Coordinates of C-alpha atoms in Angstrom, one line a residue:
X1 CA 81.8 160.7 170.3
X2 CA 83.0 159.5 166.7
X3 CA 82.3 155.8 167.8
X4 CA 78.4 156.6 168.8
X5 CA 78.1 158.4 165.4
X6 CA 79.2 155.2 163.6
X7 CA 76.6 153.5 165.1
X8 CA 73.7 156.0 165.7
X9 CA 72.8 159.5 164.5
X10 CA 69.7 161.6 163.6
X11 CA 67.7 159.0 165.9
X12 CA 68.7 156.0 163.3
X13 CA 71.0 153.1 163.7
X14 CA 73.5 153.4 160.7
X15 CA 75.9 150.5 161.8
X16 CA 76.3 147.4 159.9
X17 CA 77.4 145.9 163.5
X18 CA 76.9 141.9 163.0
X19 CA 75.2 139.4 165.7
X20 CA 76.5 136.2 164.6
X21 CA 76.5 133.7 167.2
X22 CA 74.2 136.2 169.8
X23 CA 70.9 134.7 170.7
X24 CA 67.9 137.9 171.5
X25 CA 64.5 137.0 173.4
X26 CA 62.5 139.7 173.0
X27 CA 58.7 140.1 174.3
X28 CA 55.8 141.1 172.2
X29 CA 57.9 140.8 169.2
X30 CA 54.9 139.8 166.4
X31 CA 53.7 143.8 165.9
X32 CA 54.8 147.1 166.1
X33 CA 58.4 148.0 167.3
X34 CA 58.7 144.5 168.3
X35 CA 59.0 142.9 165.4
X36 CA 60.8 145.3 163.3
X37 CA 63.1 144.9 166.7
X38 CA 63.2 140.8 165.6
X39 CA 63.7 142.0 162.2
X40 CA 66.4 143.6 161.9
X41 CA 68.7 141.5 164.4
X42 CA 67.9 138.9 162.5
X43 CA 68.8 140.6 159.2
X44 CA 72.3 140.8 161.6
X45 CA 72.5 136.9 162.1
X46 CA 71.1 137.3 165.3
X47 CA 69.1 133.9 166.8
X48 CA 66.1 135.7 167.6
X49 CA 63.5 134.6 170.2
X50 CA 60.2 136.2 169.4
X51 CA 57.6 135.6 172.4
X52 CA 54.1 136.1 171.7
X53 CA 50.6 136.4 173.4
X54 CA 49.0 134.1 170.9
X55 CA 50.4 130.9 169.0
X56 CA 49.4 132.2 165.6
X57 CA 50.3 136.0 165.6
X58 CA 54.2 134.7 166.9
X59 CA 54.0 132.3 163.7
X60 CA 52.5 134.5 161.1
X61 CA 55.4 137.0 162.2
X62 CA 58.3 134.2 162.4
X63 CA 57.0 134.1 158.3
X64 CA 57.3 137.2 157.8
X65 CA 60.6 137.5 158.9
X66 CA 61.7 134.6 156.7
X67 CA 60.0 135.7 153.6
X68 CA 61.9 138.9 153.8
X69 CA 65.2 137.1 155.3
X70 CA 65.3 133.6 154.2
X71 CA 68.4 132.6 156.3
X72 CA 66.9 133.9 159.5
X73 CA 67.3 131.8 162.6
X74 CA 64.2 132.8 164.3
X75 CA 61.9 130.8 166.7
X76 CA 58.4 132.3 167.8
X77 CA 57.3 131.2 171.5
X78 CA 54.1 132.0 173.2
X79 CA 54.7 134.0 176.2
X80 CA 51.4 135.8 178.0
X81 CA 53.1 138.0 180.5
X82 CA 49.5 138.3 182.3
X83 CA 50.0 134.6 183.2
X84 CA 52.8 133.2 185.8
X85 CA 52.4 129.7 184.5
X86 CA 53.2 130.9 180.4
X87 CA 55.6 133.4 181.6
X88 CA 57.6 130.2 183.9
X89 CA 56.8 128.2 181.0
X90 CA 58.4 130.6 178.7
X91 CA 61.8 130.5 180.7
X92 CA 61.3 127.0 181.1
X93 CA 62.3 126.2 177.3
X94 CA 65.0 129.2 176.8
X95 CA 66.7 127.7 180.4
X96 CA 66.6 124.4 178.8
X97 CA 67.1 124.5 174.9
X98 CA 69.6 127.9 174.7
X99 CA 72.9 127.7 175.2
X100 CA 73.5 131.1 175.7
X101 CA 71.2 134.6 176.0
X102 CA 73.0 137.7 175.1
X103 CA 70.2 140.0 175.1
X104 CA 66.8 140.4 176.6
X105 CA 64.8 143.2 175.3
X106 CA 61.4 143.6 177.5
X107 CA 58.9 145.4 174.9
X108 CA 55.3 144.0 175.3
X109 CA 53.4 146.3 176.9
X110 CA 50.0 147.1 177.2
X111 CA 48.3 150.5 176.8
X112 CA 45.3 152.3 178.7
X113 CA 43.1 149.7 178.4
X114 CA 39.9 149.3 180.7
X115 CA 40.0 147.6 184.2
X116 CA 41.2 144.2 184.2
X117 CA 43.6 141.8 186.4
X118 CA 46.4 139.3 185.2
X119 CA 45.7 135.5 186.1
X120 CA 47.0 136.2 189.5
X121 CA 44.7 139.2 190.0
X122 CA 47.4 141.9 189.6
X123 CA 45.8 145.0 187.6
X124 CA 46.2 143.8 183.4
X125 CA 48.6 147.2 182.9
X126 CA 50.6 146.6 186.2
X127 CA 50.8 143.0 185.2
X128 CA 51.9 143.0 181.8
X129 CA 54.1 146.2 181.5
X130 CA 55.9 145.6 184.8
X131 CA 55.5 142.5 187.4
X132 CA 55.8 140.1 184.2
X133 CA 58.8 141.1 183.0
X134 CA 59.9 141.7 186.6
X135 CA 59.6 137.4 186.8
X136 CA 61.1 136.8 183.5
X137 CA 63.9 138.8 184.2
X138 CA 64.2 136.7 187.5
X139 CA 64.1 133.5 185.8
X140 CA 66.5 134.0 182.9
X141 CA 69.2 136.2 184.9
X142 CA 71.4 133.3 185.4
X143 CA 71.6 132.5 181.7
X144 CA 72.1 136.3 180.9
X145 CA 75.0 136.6 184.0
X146 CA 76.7 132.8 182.2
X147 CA 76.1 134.6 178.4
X148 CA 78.0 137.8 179.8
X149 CA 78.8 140.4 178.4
X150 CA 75.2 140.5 178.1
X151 CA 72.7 143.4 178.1
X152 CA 68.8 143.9 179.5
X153 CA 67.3 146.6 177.4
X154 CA 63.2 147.8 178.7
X155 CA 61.2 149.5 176.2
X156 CA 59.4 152.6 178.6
X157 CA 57.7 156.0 177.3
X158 CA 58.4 159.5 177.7
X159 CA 55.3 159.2 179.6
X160 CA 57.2 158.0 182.6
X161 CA 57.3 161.6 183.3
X162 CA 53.8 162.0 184.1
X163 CA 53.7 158.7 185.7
X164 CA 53.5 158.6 189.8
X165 CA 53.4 156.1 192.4
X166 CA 50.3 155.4 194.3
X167 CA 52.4 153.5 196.6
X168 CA 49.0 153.3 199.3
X169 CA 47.4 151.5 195.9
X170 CA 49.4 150.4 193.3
X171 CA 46.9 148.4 191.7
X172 CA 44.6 151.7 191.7
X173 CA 41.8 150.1 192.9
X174 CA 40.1 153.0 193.8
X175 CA 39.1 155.6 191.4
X176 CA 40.8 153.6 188.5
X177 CA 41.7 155.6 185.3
X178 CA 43.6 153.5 182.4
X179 CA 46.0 156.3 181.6
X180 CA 47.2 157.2 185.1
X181 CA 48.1 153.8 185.6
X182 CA 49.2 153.2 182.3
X183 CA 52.0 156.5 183.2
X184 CA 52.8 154.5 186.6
X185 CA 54.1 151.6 184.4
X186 CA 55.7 153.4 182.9
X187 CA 57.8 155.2 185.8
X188 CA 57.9 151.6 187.4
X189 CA 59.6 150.6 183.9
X190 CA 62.6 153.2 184.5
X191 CA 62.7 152.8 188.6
X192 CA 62.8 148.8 188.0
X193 CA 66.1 149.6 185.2
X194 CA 67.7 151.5 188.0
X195 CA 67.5 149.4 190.7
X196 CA 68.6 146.2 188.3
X197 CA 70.9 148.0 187.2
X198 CA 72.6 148.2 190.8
X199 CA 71.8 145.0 191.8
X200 CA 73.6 143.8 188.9
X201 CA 77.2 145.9 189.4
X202 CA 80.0 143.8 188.4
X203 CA 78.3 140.7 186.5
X204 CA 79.1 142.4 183.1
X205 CA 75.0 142.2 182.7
X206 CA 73.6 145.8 182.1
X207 CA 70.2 147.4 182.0
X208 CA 68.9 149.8 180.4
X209 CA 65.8 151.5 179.4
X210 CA 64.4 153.8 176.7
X211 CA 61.7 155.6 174.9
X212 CA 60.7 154.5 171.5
X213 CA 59.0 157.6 171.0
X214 CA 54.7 157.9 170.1
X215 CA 54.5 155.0 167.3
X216 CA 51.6 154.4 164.8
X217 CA 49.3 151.6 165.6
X218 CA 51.3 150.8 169.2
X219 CA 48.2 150.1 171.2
X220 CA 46.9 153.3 170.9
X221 CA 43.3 151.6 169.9
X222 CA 41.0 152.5 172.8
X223 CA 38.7 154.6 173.6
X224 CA 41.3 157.3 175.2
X225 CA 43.6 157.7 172.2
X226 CA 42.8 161.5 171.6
X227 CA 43.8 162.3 174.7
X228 CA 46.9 160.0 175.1
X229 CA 47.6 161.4 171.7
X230 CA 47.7 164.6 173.0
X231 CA 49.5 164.0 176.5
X232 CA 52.9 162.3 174.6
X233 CA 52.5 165.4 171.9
X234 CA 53.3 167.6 174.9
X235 CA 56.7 165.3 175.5
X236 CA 57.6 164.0 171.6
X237 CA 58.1 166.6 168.8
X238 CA 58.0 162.5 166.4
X239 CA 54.4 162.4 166.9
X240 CA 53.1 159.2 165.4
X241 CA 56.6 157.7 164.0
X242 CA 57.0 154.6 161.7
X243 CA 57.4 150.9 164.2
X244 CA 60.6 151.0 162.2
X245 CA 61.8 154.4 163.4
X246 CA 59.8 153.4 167.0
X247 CA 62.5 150.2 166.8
X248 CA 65.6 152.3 166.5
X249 CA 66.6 153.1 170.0
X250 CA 65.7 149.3 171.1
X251 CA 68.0 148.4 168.8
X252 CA 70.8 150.6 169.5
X253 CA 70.8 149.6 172.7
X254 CA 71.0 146.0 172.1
X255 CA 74.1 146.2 169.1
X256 CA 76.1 149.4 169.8
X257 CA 79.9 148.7 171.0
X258 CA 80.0 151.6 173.2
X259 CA 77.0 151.0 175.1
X260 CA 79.0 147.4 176.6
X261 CA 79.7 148.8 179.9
X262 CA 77.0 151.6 179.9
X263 CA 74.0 150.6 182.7
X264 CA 71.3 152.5 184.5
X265 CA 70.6 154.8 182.2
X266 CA 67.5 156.1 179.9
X267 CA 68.1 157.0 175.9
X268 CA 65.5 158.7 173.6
X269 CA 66.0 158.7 170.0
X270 CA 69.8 157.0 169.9
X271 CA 71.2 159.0 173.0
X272 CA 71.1 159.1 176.9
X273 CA 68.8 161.7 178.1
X274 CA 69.0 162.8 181.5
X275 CA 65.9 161.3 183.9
X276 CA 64.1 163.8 186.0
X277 CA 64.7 164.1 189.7
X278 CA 61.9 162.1 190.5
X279 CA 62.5 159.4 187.6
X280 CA 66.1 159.0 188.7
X281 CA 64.9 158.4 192.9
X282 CA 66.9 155.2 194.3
X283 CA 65.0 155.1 197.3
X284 CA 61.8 154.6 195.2
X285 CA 63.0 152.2 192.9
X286 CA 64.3 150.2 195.7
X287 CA 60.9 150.6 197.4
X288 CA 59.2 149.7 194.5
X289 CA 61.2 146.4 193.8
X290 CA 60.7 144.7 197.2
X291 CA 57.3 145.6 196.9
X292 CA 57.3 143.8 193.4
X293 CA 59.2 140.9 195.2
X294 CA 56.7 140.5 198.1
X295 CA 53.6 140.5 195.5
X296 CA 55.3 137.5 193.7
X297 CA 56.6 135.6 196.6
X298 CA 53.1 135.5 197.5
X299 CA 51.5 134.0 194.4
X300 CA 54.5 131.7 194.4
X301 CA 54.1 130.4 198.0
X302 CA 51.0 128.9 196.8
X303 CA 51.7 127.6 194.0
X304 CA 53.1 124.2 193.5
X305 CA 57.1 123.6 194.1
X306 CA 59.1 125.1 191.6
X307 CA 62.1 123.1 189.6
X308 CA 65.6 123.9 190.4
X309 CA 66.1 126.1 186.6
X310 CA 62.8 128.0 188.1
X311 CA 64.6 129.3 191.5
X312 CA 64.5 132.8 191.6
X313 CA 66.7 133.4 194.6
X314 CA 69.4 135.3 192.6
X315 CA 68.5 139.1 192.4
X316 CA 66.8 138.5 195.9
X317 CA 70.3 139.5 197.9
X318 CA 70.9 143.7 197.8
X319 CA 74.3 144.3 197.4

């Protein structure tokens, strides 16, 4: 396709394609693949959202970005997506200060890291990497669905592929290994872009997800690296790519013209690669989102009364 080669080839974005007048949030955007992400749309003109786990790093990398761009509109928000009350917060101010949202790219994640639990007492990797931006995604869809054309891009792994679902234990309470959940998150990463991506048929809001391939310094700090290292070596000939190259596909996905209509679909390296048979299941990804639905209706029913630009009732109805 001459059009996709304008704007991608050889796993690099090579279009000058502008975002003037767009407005991007995207999550875990003061390292890595994040913020070369926030880079570079802002380079574009793009008003870039960058949220953050702590105050400071969101800062230092919102002056980064200006030193190297001086005219960038960029804003740095704390966002800790292992916390319902920063991640509602979050929304909070984007619901009521942005005008519009055109794209929402879902990158924070965390990476085979020991036993933990999120606020609510969700495991930290299940948390972070799915049922956080599972909410987000709830509370900002109606802004996305008025800002339409708009697009919901989710940063997963090649991993996905070893990745299954212990659907009798989800939060792998028994027997808990960091890297075998950390693959579940991963699948749950491309079954929640599938069944979004239905649920969204028709609102001119698509969803889809990708694999930025096995990128230096990407969380990979803990004490299972060399054999992580060695499980995504199996699945990615780029071993240990640049966070710039690690941004490419993230970025694609958020500028390219012919990718306006394109939803429910996975890309590696600047093109769609076919899921695997279990990757691609409905039923499962269906199963797994009212699952992900009934854990947070549960923290929310006792929590205190939300505000009317908190709702979340939107996605709730299946088609």
């Amino acid at each position: 396709m001459a059009e996709q080669q304008r704007t991608a080839s050889g796993g690099w974005v090579r279009s000058d394609v502008r975002m003037d007048g767009k407005t991007v949030v995207i999550t875990g955007a003061d390292q890595g693949i994040g913020f070369e992400t926030a880079l570079d749309l802002a380079r574009r003109g793009a008003r870039v959202i960058m949220g953050s786990r702590k105050t400071d790093d969101g800062e230092k990398a919102k002056a980064k970005i200006l030193k190297e761009c001086p005219d960038a509109n960029v804003v740095a928000i704390k966002l800790n997506l292992a916390s319902f009350v920063s991640i509602h917060v979050f929304a909070r101010r984007i619901n009521d200060n942005e005008p519009r949202l055109d794209v929402l790219i879902n990158n924070a994640a965390i990476t085979g890291c020991p036993k933990s639990t999120t606020v609510e007492g969700f495991d930290m990797q299940m948390g972070v990497n799915h049922i956080g931006h599972f909410l987000l995604i709830e509370l900002l869809i109606n802004l996305l669905k008025t800002s339409a054309p708009s697009r919901i891009i989710i940063v997963s792994s090649s991993v996905h592929k070893l990745g299954e679902m212990k659907w009798a234990d989800m939060m792998h309470n028994v027997n808990y290994s960091p890297l075998p959940m950390y693959f579940q998150t991963k699948l749950a990463n491309v079954y929640f872009c599938l069944e979004l991506s239905r649920r969204l048929r028709g609102s001119e809001v698509t969803c889809n997800c990708l694999n930025p391939g096995l990128v230096r310094g990407e969380g990979y700090s803990c004490p299972f690296k060399c054999f992580f290292t060695c499980c995504c070596c199996c699945l990615d000939r780029a071993v240990h790519i640049s966070p710039q190259e690690g941004a490419q596909t993230s970025l694609y996905c958020a500028i390219a013209p012919e990718l306006q209509e394109v939803s429910g679909k996975y890309f590696n390296k600047c093109a769609e690669e076919r899921l695997s048979n279990r990757a691609s299941n409905a039923e499962a990804a269906k199963q797994l989102w009212l699952m992900t639905e009934e854990w947070i209706d549960d923290i929310l029913r006792d929590s205190p009364p939300l505000s009317p630009s908190e709702q979340i009732p939107v996605l709730r109805e299946s088609p």
